[in-house]
Short mmCIF file of C-alpha atoms and ligand atoms in Angstrom, two decimals:
data_model
loop_
_atom_site.label_atom_id
_atom_site.label_comp_id
_atom_site.label_asym_id
_atom_site.label_seq_id
_atom_site.Cartn_x
_atom_site.Cartn_y
_atom_site.Cartn_z
CA UNK A 1 286.37 100.51 -57.92
CA UNK A 2 287.82 103.89 -58.77
CA UNK A 3 285.21 106.65 -58.55
CA UNK A 4 285.91 109.36 -61.10
CA UNK A 5 284.33 112.27 -59.27
CA UNK A 6 284.31 112.38 -55.48
CA UNK A 7 282.48 114.82 -53.18
CA UNK A 8 284.11 118.21 -52.60
CA UNK A 9 286.48 118.53 -49.65
CA UNK A 10 284.72 119.54 -46.46
CA UNK A 11 281.35 118.08 -47.44
CA UNK A 12 279.73 114.89 -46.18
CA UNK A 13 277.24 112.34 -47.45
CA UNK A 14 274.54 111.07 -45.14
CA UNK A 15 273.70 107.58 -46.37
CA UNK A 16 270.40 105.77 -45.64
CA UNK A 17 272.34 103.81 -43.00
CA UNK A 18 273.11 107.01 -41.07
CA UNK A 19 270.01 109.10 -41.68
CA UNK A 20 268.13 107.84 -38.61
CA UNK A 21 270.60 109.73 -36.43
CA UNK A 22 269.69 112.95 -38.23
CA UNK A 23 265.99 112.17 -37.93
CA UNK A 24 266.44 111.66 -34.18
CA UNK A 25 268.14 115.02 -33.53
CA UNK A 26 265.90 116.91 -35.93
CA UNK A 27 262.79 115.48 -34.24
CA UNK A 28 264.07 116.33 -30.76
CA UNK A 29 265.05 119.86 -31.81
CA UNK A 30 261.80 120.49 -33.68
CA UNK A 31 259.55 119.15 -30.90
CA UNK A 32 261.42 121.06 -28.22
CA UNK A 33 261.29 124.33 -30.16
CA UNK A 34 257.57 123.83 -30.76
CA UNK A 35 257.03 123.21 -27.06
CA UNK A 36 258.54 126.69 -26.48
CA UNK A 37 256.12 128.17 -29.06
CA UNK A 38 258.56 128.47 -31.98
CA UNK A 39 257.45 127.80 -35.57
CA UNK A 40 259.48 126.53 -38.49
CA UNK A 41 260.65 128.87 -41.23
CA UNK A 42 262.44 128.17 -44.51
CA UNK A 43 264.66 130.57 -46.38
CA UNK A 44 266.65 130.49 -49.63
CA UNK A 45 270.04 128.79 -49.78
CA UNK A 46 271.59 131.89 -51.33
CA UNK A 47 271.00 135.57 -50.73
CA UNK A 48 272.30 138.84 -52.10
CA UNK A 49 275.89 139.14 -50.91
CA UNK A 50 275.19 142.56 -49.38
CA UNK A 51 272.90 140.93 -46.82
CA UNK A 52 275.86 139.17 -45.22
CA UNK A 53 278.25 142.10 -45.58
CA UNK A 54 275.82 144.27 -43.63
CA UNK A 55 274.80 141.79 -40.96
CA UNK A 56 277.60 139.29 -40.35
CA UNK A 57 280.04 142.18 -40.82
CA UNK A 58 282.74 143.13 -43.31
CA UNK A 59 285.63 142.57 -40.88
CA UNK A 60 284.63 139.04 -39.79
CA UNK A 61 286.49 135.92 -40.92
CA UNK A 62 283.23 134.62 -42.36
CA UNK A 63 282.88 137.56 -44.75
CA UNK A 64 286.55 138.21 -45.41
CA UNK A 65 287.68 134.64 -45.99
CA UNK A 66 284.89 132.11 -46.03
CA UNK A 67 281.96 133.08 -48.24
CA UNK A 68 281.06 131.24 -51.45
CA UNK A 69 280.07 134.04 -53.77
CA UNK A 70 279.10 133.97 -57.43
CA UNK A 71 278.31 136.78 -59.80
CA UNK A 72 275.32 136.08 -62.00
CA UNK A 73 274.11 138.73 -64.45
CA UNK A 74 276.11 141.39 -62.61
CA UNK A 75 274.56 140.62 -59.23
CA UNK A 76 276.55 139.01 -56.45
CA UNK A 77 274.98 136.12 -54.59
CA UNK A 78 276.39 134.19 -51.63
CA UNK A 79 275.59 130.73 -50.30
CA UNK A 80 274.38 131.42 -46.75
CA UNK A 81 277.22 131.06 -44.22
CA UNK A 82 274.64 131.09 -41.39
CA UNK A 83 270.89 131.37 -40.87
CA UNK A 84 270.26 134.53 -38.85
CA UNK A 85 270.71 137.13 -41.61
CA UNK A 86 268.38 135.35 -44.05
CA UNK A 87 265.79 134.66 -41.35
CA UNK A 88 265.65 138.31 -40.28
CA UNK A 89 265.53 139.39 -43.93
CA UNK A 90 262.60 137.04 -44.39
CA UNK A 91 260.82 138.33 -41.27
CA UNK A 92 261.14 141.90 -42.57
CA UNK A 93 260.20 141.08 -46.14
CA UNK A 94 257.11 139.13 -45.07
CA UNK A 95 255.96 141.67 -42.47
CA UNK A 96 256.20 139.19 -39.58
CA UNK A 97 257.39 141.89 -37.23
CA UNK A 98 254.03 143.67 -37.64
CA UNK A 99 252.32 140.65 -36.07
CA UNK A 100 252.26 139.77 -32.39
CA UNK A 101 255.68 140.01 -30.79
CA UNK A 102 257.88 138.26 -29.98
CA UNK A 103 258.14 136.45 -33.30
CA UNK A 104 259.65 133.06 -32.62
CA UNK A 105 260.98 130.92 -35.45
CA UNK A 106 263.28 127.96 -35.92
CA UNK A 107 265.06 126.51 -38.92
CA UNK A 108 267.05 123.50 -40.04
CA UNK A 109 269.38 124.40 -42.88
CA UNK A 110 272.71 123.87 -44.57
CA UNK A 111 275.43 126.54 -44.31
CA UNK A 112 278.54 127.06 -46.40
CA UNK A 113 281.88 128.42 -45.22
CA UNK A 114 285.17 128.03 -47.04
CA UNK A 115 287.15 127.02 -43.96
CA UNK A 116 290.09 124.66 -43.64
CA UNK A 117 288.32 121.33 -43.15
CA UNK A 118 289.09 119.31 -40.04
CA UNK A 119 287.18 117.11 -37.61
CA UNK A 120 283.98 118.98 -36.79
CA UNK A 121 284.74 121.77 -39.23
CA UNK A 122 283.12 121.43 -42.64
CA UNK A 123 282.59 123.59 -45.68
CA UNK A 124 278.99 122.51 -45.89
CA UNK A 125 277.41 121.88 -42.50
CA UNK A 126 273.93 121.95 -41.02
CA UNK A 127 272.42 124.08 -38.31
CA UNK A 128 269.33 123.90 -36.19
CA UNK A 129 268.69 127.49 -35.17
CA UNK A 130 266.10 129.70 -33.50
CA UNK A 131 265.45 133.43 -33.57
CA UNK A 132 263.22 135.43 -31.25
CA UNK A 133 262.49 139.00 -32.36
CA UNK A 134 260.84 141.73 -30.33
CA UNK A 135 261.89 140.86 -26.81
CA UNK A 136 264.31 143.03 -24.94
CA UNK A 137 264.50 141.74 -21.39
CA UNK A 138 266.90 139.18 -19.93
CA UNK A 139 264.00 136.72 -19.45
CA UNK A 140 264.09 136.11 -23.20
CA UNK A 141 267.85 135.47 -23.03
CA UNK A 142 267.16 132.86 -20.35
CA UNK A 143 264.36 131.42 -22.49
CA UNK A 144 266.66 131.02 -25.51
CA UNK A 145 269.45 129.45 -23.46
CA UNK A 146 266.97 127.17 -21.75
CA UNK A 147 265.61 126.04 -25.13
CA UNK A 148 269.12 125.12 -26.32
CA UNK A 149 269.83 123.33 -23.05
CA UNK A 150 266.56 121.37 -23.22
CA UNK A 151 267.44 120.11 -26.71
CA UNK A 152 270.92 119.05 -25.59
CA UNK A 153 269.45 117.34 -22.51
CA UNK A 154 266.80 115.53 -24.53
CA UNK A 155 269.52 114.36 -26.92
CA UNK A 156 271.09 112.76 -23.86
CA UNK A 157 274.29 114.83 -23.79
CA UNK A 158 276.36 114.96 -20.62
CA UNK A 159 279.26 117.20 -19.71
CA UNK A 160 278.42 120.01 -22.04
CA UNK A 161 279.51 123.30 -20.55
CA UNK A 162 277.55 126.51 -20.94
CA UNK A 163 279.75 129.60 -21.21
CA UNK A 164 278.16 133.04 -21.13
CA UNK A 165 279.43 136.55 -21.57
CA UNK A 166 278.16 140.04 -22.28
CA UNK A 167 279.77 141.99 -25.08
CA UNK A 168 277.89 145.18 -24.27
CA UNK A 169 276.04 147.66 -26.42
CA UNK A 170 277.35 150.41 -28.74
CA UNK A 171 277.67 152.69 -25.70
CA UNK A 172 280.05 150.53 -23.69
CA UNK A 173 281.65 149.06 -26.81
CA UNK A 174 283.09 152.50 -27.74
CA UNK A 175 285.11 152.63 -24.51
CA UNK A 176 286.16 149.04 -24.90
CA UNK A 177 287.38 149.59 -28.46
CA UNK A 178 289.60 152.39 -27.19
CA UNK A 179 291.12 150.05 -24.59
CA UNK A 180 291.68 147.32 -27.20
CA UNK A 181 293.35 149.76 -29.58
CA UNK A 182 295.67 150.92 -26.83
CA UNK A 183 296.54 147.28 -26.06
CA UNK A 184 297.15 146.08 -29.62
CA UNK A 185 298.75 149.23 -31.10
CA UNK A 186 302.29 148.51 -29.75
CA UNK A 187 302.02 144.91 -31.09
CA UNK A 188 300.53 145.89 -34.44
CA UNK A 189 303.47 144.66 -36.56
CA UNK A 190 303.17 141.14 -35.11
CA UNK A 191 299.46 140.79 -35.99
CA UNK A 192 298.37 139.10 -39.23
CA UNK A 193 297.58 141.38 -42.13
CA UNK A 194 293.81 141.03 -41.66
CA UNK A 195 294.06 141.92 -37.97
CA UNK A 196 296.17 144.97 -38.74
CA UNK A 197 293.23 146.41 -40.68
CA UNK A 198 290.82 145.14 -38.02
CA UNK A 199 292.72 147.20 -35.47
CA UNK A 200 291.52 150.34 -37.21
CA UNK A 201 288.01 149.23 -38.15
CA UNK A 202 286.86 146.73 -35.52
CA UNK A 203 289.50 145.73 -32.93
CA UNK A 204 287.19 143.25 -31.18
CA UNK A 205 287.47 140.97 -34.24
CA UNK A 206 291.16 140.40 -33.44
CA UNK A 207 289.98 138.44 -30.41
CA UNK A 208 288.58 135.60 -32.50
CA UNK A 209 291.22 135.48 -35.22
CA UNK A 210 292.16 131.86 -35.99
CA UNK A 211 295.89 132.68 -36.38
CA UNK A 212 297.78 131.24 -33.38
CA UNK A 213 300.07 134.32 -33.33
CA UNK A 214 297.14 136.74 -33.07
CA UNK A 215 295.50 134.46 -30.48
CA UNK A 216 298.70 134.50 -28.43
CA UNK A 217 298.88 138.28 -28.51
CA UNK A 218 295.16 138.60 -27.68
CA UNK A 219 295.52 136.34 -24.62
CA UNK A 220 296.01 139.22 -22.18
CA UNK A 221 293.83 141.78 -23.95
CA UNK A 222 291.32 143.75 -21.84
CA UNK A 223 287.93 142.04 -21.45
CA UNK A 224 284.61 143.69 -22.25
CA UNK A 225 283.05 142.75 -18.91
CA UNK A 226 285.21 145.44 -17.28
CA UNK A 227 283.68 148.06 -19.56
CA UNK A 228 279.94 147.29 -19.40
CA UNK A 229 277.55 150.21 -18.89
CA UNK A 230 274.97 150.00 -16.08
CA UNK A 231 272.19 148.82 -18.39
CA UNK A 232 274.28 145.97 -19.85
CA UNK A 233 275.60 144.98 -16.43
CA UNK A 234 272.10 144.79 -14.91
CA UNK A 235 270.88 142.81 -17.91
CA UNK A 236 273.72 140.32 -17.48
CA UNK A 237 273.14 139.98 -13.73
CA UNK A 238 269.41 139.44 -14.19
CA UNK A 239 270.09 136.75 -16.82
CA UNK A 240 272.28 134.91 -14.31
CA UNK A 241 269.53 135.12 -11.70
CA UNK A 242 267.10 133.50 -14.17
CA UNK A 243 269.59 130.79 -15.16
CA UNK A 244 269.99 129.93 -11.49
CA UNK A 245 266.21 129.79 -11.11
CA UNK A 246 266.10 127.36 -14.04
CA UNK A 247 268.94 125.28 -12.48
CA UNK A 248 271.09 125.80 -15.56
CA UNK A 249 274.78 125.66 -14.66
CA UNK A 250 277.01 128.15 -16.44
CA UNK A 251 280.44 129.74 -16.33
CA UNK A 252 281.22 133.30 -17.23
CA UNK A 253 283.85 133.34 -19.94
CA UNK A 254 284.86 136.94 -20.67
CA UNK A 255 286.79 135.75 -23.74
CA UNK A 256 283.73 134.76 -25.76
CA UNK A 257 283.16 137.44 -28.37
CA UNK A 258 281.61 135.26 -31.14
CA UNK A 259 282.68 135.44 -34.77
CA UNK A 260 279.82 137.52 -36.16
CA UNK A 261 279.43 141.27 -35.86
CA UNK A 262 275.75 141.63 -35.03
CA UNK A 263 275.89 140.60 -31.37
CA UNK A 264 275.14 142.90 -28.45
CA UNK A 265 274.90 142.14 -24.72
CA UNK A 266 274.47 138.40 -24.00
CA UNK A 267 276.49 135.84 -25.95
CA UNK A 268 276.80 132.15 -25.11
CA UNK A 269 278.25 128.84 -26.25
CA UNK A 270 277.72 125.22 -25.28
CA UNK A 271 281.07 123.44 -25.49
CA UNK A 272 282.12 119.81 -25.25
CA UNK A 273 285.63 118.40 -24.93
CA UNK A 274 284.54 115.07 -26.44
CA UNK A 275 284.95 115.80 -30.16
CA UNK A 276 288.33 117.51 -30.39
CA UNK A 277 289.26 121.13 -31.04
CA UNK A 278 285.95 122.09 -32.70
CA UNK A 279 283.91 121.54 -29.59
CA UNK A 280 281.39 124.37 -29.80
CA UNK A 281 278.14 122.54 -30.40
CA UNK A 282 275.89 125.58 -30.05
CA UNK A 283 276.45 129.32 -30.16
CA UNK A 284 274.22 132.32 -29.99
CA UNK A 285 273.38 135.63 -28.45
CA UNK A 286 271.45 138.85 -28.52
CA UNK A 287 271.54 141.16 -31.54
CA UNK A 288 269.54 144.26 -30.66
CA UNK A 289 270.82 146.45 -33.52
CA UNK A 290 270.57 144.09 -36.48
CA UNK A 291 266.91 144.52 -37.44
CA UNK A 292 267.18 148.30 -37.55
CA UNK A 293 270.45 148.01 -39.44
CA UNK A 294 268.64 145.93 -42.04
CA UNK A 295 265.95 148.55 -42.55
CA UNK A 296 263.35 147.50 -39.95
CA UNK A 297 262.04 149.39 -36.92
CA UNK A 298 264.40 149.15 -33.92
CA UNK A 299 263.60 145.64 -32.64
CA UNK A 300 265.70 143.69 -30.13
CA UNK A 301 266.30 140.01 -30.90
CA UNK A 302 268.14 136.93 -29.75
CA UNK A 303 268.87 133.43 -31.04
CA UNK A 304 271.25 130.52 -31.36
CA UNK A 305 272.32 127.83 -33.79
CA UNK A 306 273.68 124.38 -33.14
CA UNK A 307 275.86 122.49 -35.57
CA UNK A 308 274.05 119.22 -36.27
CA UNK A 309 277.21 117.35 -37.36
CA UNK A 310 278.89 118.33 -34.09
CA UNK A 311 275.80 117.46 -32.07
CA UNK A 312 275.54 113.99 -33.67
CA UNK A 313 279.29 113.42 -33.29
CA UNK A 314 279.10 114.23 -29.58
CA UNK A 315 276.07 111.98 -29.14
CA UNK A 316 277.94 109.12 -30.85
CA UNK A 317 280.98 109.75 -28.71
CA UNK A 318 278.89 109.72 -25.54
CA UNK A 319 276.88 106.65 -26.55
CA UNK A 320 273.54 108.51 -26.64
CA UNK A 321 270.52 106.65 -28.02
CA UNK A 322 269.21 107.23 -31.54
CA UNK A 323 265.81 106.01 -32.66
CA UNK A 324 266.27 102.91 -34.80
CA UNK A 325 264.73 103.20 -38.26
CA UNK A 326 261.47 101.39 -38.92
CA UNK A 327 262.06 98.09 -40.71
CA UNK A 328 260.13 96.06 -43.26
CA UNK A 329 256.88 94.70 -41.77
CA UNK A 330 256.13 92.25 -44.53
CA UNK A 331 257.99 90.82 -47.48
CA UNK A 332 255.75 89.13 -50.07
CA UNK A 333 257.46 86.55 -52.26
CA UNK A 334 255.58 85.63 -55.46
CA UNK A 335 256.69 82.18 -56.63
CA UNK A 336 256.02 82.97 -60.25
CA UNK A 337 254.62 85.57 -62.59
CA UNK A 338 250.98 84.53 -62.00
CA UNK A 339 251.21 85.63 -58.34
CA UNK A 340 252.60 89.10 -59.07
CA UNK A 341 249.28 91.02 -59.49
CA UNK A 342 247.88 89.68 -56.18
CA UNK A 343 251.23 90.40 -54.51
CA UNK A 344 251.02 93.97 -55.71
CA UNK A 345 247.40 94.42 -54.60
CA UNK A 346 247.96 93.04 -51.10
CA UNK A 347 251.19 94.99 -50.68
CA UNK A 348 249.56 98.22 -51.75
CA UNK A 349 246.62 97.67 -49.41
CA UNK A 350 248.93 97.34 -46.39
CA UNK A 351 251.17 100.22 -47.45
CA UNK A 352 248.18 102.56 -47.52
CA UNK A 353 247.44 101.47 -43.94
CA UNK A 354 250.96 102.51 -42.93
CA UNK A 355 252.89 99.25 -43.09
CA UNK A 356 256.27 98.95 -44.74
CA UNK A 357 255.86 96.27 -47.37
CA UNK A 358 258.30 95.04 -49.98
CA UNK A 359 258.02 92.42 -52.67
CA UNK A 360 260.19 91.13 -55.44
CA UNK A 361 260.63 93.42 -58.43
CA UNK A 362 263.64 91.57 -59.83
CA UNK A 363 261.97 88.31 -60.95
CA UNK A 364 264.19 86.36 -58.57
CA UNK A 365 263.66 82.76 -57.52
CA UNK A 366 262.22 81.93 -54.10
CA UNK A 367 265.59 81.19 -52.51
CA UNK A 368 267.08 84.53 -53.56
CA UNK A 369 263.94 86.30 -52.40
CA UNK A 370 264.15 84.71 -48.95
CA UNK A 371 267.80 85.72 -48.72
CA UNK A 372 266.84 89.31 -49.52
CA UNK A 373 263.98 89.27 -46.99
CA UNK A 374 266.47 88.13 -44.36
CA UNK A 375 268.95 90.82 -45.30
CA UNK A 376 266.43 93.62 -44.97
CA UNK A 377 265.23 92.18 -41.66
CA UNK A 378 261.60 91.67 -42.67
CA UNK A 379 259.40 90.90 -39.66
CA UNK A 380 257.08 88.61 -41.67
CA UNK A 381 257.37 86.84 -45.00
CA UNK A 382 254.45 85.54 -47.05
CA UNK A 383 255.01 83.27 -50.04
CA UNK A 384 252.37 83.37 -52.80
CA UNK A 385 252.18 80.55 -55.33
CA UNK A 386 249.55 78.71 -57.36
CA UNK A 387 248.16 76.84 -54.30
CA UNK A 388 247.83 79.97 -52.18
CA UNK A 389 245.99 81.80 -54.94
CA UNK A 390 243.68 78.86 -55.54
CA UNK A 391 242.90 78.29 -51.83
CA UNK A 392 242.76 82.04 -51.13
CA UNK A 393 244.95 81.62 -48.06
CA UNK A 394 248.66 81.82 -47.33
CA UNK A 395 251.11 81.43 -44.48
CA UNK A 396 252.70 84.38 -42.75
CA UNK A 397 256.08 83.40 -41.38
CA UNK A 398 257.31 85.24 -38.30
CA UNK A 399 260.99 85.58 -39.17
CA UNK A 400 262.07 85.88 -35.56
CA UNK A 401 260.36 82.80 -34.15
CA UNK A 402 259.81 80.79 -37.35
CA UNK A 403 256.14 80.45 -36.39
CA UNK A 404 253.68 80.22 -39.32
CA UNK A 405 250.24 81.75 -39.14
CA UNK A 406 247.54 81.16 -41.73
CA UNK A 407 245.93 84.24 -43.22
CA UNK A 408 243.00 84.45 -45.66
CA UNK A 409 243.59 86.34 -48.88
CA UNK A 410 240.17 87.96 -48.88
CA UNK A 411 238.58 91.09 -47.46
CA UNK A 412 239.66 90.04 -43.94
CA UNK A 413 243.37 90.10 -44.94
CA UNK A 414 244.16 93.60 -43.76
CA UNK A 415 242.38 93.27 -40.39
CA UNK A 416 244.01 89.93 -39.72
CA UNK A 417 247.45 91.29 -40.62
CA UNK A 418 246.77 94.22 -38.28
CA UNK A 419 246.01 91.84 -35.43
CA UNK A 420 249.13 89.79 -36.05
CA UNK A 421 251.36 92.85 -36.43
CA UNK A 422 250.07 94.45 -33.25
CA UNK A 423 250.55 91.19 -31.41
CA UNK A 424 254.08 91.01 -32.80
CA UNK A 425 254.89 94.58 -31.77
CA UNK A 426 253.65 94.03 -28.29
CA UNK A 427 254.64 90.40 -27.86
CA UNK A 428 257.22 91.24 -25.20
CA UNK A 429 254.71 93.26 -23.25
CA UNK A 430 252.06 90.57 -23.70
CA UNK A 431 254.50 87.86 -22.60
CA UNK A 432 255.40 89.83 -19.47
CA UNK A 433 251.76 90.50 -18.79
CA UNK A 434 250.82 86.83 -19.24
CA UNK A 435 253.63 85.79 -16.94
CA UNK A 436 252.39 88.20 -14.34
CA UNK A 437 248.85 86.87 -14.67
CA UNK A 438 249.90 83.24 -14.17
P1 LIG B 1 278.08 130.23 -35.28
O1 LIG B 1 278.73 130.16 -33.96
O2 LIG B 1 278.87 130.78 -36.40
O3 LIG B 1 276.76 131.06 -35.08
O4 LIG B 1 277.57 128.80 -35.70
C1 LIG B 1 276.70 128.07 -34.85
C2 LIG B 1 277.16 126.63 -34.78
O5 LIG B 1 277.30 126.08 -36.08
C3 LIG B 1 278.53 126.43 -34.15
O6 LIG B 1 278.45 126.43 -32.75
C4 LIG B 1 278.90 125.07 -34.68
O7 LIG B 1 278.29 124.05 -33.93
C5 LIG B 1 278.31 125.09 -36.07
N1 LIG B 1 279.34 125.42 -37.07
C6 LIG B 1 279.83 126.63 -37.40
N2 LIG B 1 280.76 126.54 -38.35
C7 LIG B 1 280.88 125.23 -38.64
C8 LIG B 1 281.69 124.46 -39.56
N3 LIG B 1 282.52 125.06 -40.38
N4 LIG B 1 281.54 123.12 -39.57
C9 LIG B 1 280.66 122.49 -38.74
N5 LIG B 1 279.86 123.16 -37.87
C10 LIG B 1 279.99 124.51 -37.82
C11 LIG B 1 275.87 131.33 -36.07
O8 LIG B 1 275.89 130.81 -37.15
C12 LIG B 1 274.77 132.27 -35.63
N6 LIG B 1 273.90 132.54 -36.79
C13 LIG B 1 273.99 131.70 -34.46
C14 LIG B 1 272.91 132.60 -34.02
C15 LIG B 1 271.59 132.48 -34.30
N7 LIG B 1 273.06 133.68 -33.28
C16 LIG B 1 271.88 134.25 -33.10
N8 LIG B 1 270.99 133.55 -33.71
#
């Protein structure tokens, strides 16, 4: 079949056959964040473009090359390329920073970046992210990194390397910028056009340019760690002490500068080599200046986001377990039209009690219905015909063992089904237990 309109390049469908993987990682991430005292927040999919210009930064790749922006009634809006800017905007707009600090939130959202699609790099992707506002000390950096690590551990990931760095504060950054300018100035003509302007405005951005020529030139550039002021150095050392106390292995990678402008001091990434070139599963860091820059009181903050597509891809690659979706508990097969109302009533009764029940809505014959019940993997099937309705009892067939159990179609139906279903769910355990008792 030729489909006339296909999905846009760089986007993905998640079909019902795949969704359980998403449910698994979202549940793990949500539960872990909640166990650290974080609460879920939701923000709009698009924001005023200025929000991203001011926070993510005008000289970043994200702003210069990757934003999806539309002008509607003379106002520019942009599909969020990340979650931090909108989350901080929301905290400020809703007065959350006037409540008890630190404010700790998490989010699961889609992001949009017009990048060149490749494995692990999409134009619409999804992030699980957290932000903690109001905490200055390195203990909160350790807390954030530990939260990310706990999620990755609970997802079952192995061999995922934590890289940390400090990119200093405005004080040490000024000295560092001078050193970078001195390094790149003689090679200016070889840099891409964007990096030539970055050299004047924000030379650190050259360090994460995606052009291989710029990356080659930047290879031997000075590193920020050599320029840290005392405060930033102590902060970084203390963080390492805490990571050691938490038994979190890490490497210092002085080349990590991150692709967004708001970072200060600690930055970090969790990287895998299992999914190809786009192996950064999680990235984050401290951003002590952003809240003030966005009009709030000076408030230090820190967070991270993990790419859910990359996380799931790595889990698949490493053979991690996903929770299997719940299947159909009971399929009811009415033999003819006269059995349909009772079928509906019994089905509804069990659904309200939490069972997954299906019955025929296609007026199919018994054979076709049984085929369907098999296909969907129903645990039990119950056929309802004239005799069953007259006798007010039917047979529940256990589709795994073929065993048939009689069940009354009266007020005891639900309780009896409960008993049978529980027995079914625990039959392995019961069998083991009975064996042990013999
Ligand atoms: P980021 O490093 O730009 O940081 O993105 C975080 C994660 O999103 C990446 O590590 C990656 O897993 C995933 N990701 C990014 N771009 C793509 C893409 N094109 N396709 C698939 N996955 C992608 C941020 O977004 C910051 N807001 C993180 C943060 C929160 N920092 C502090 N708080």
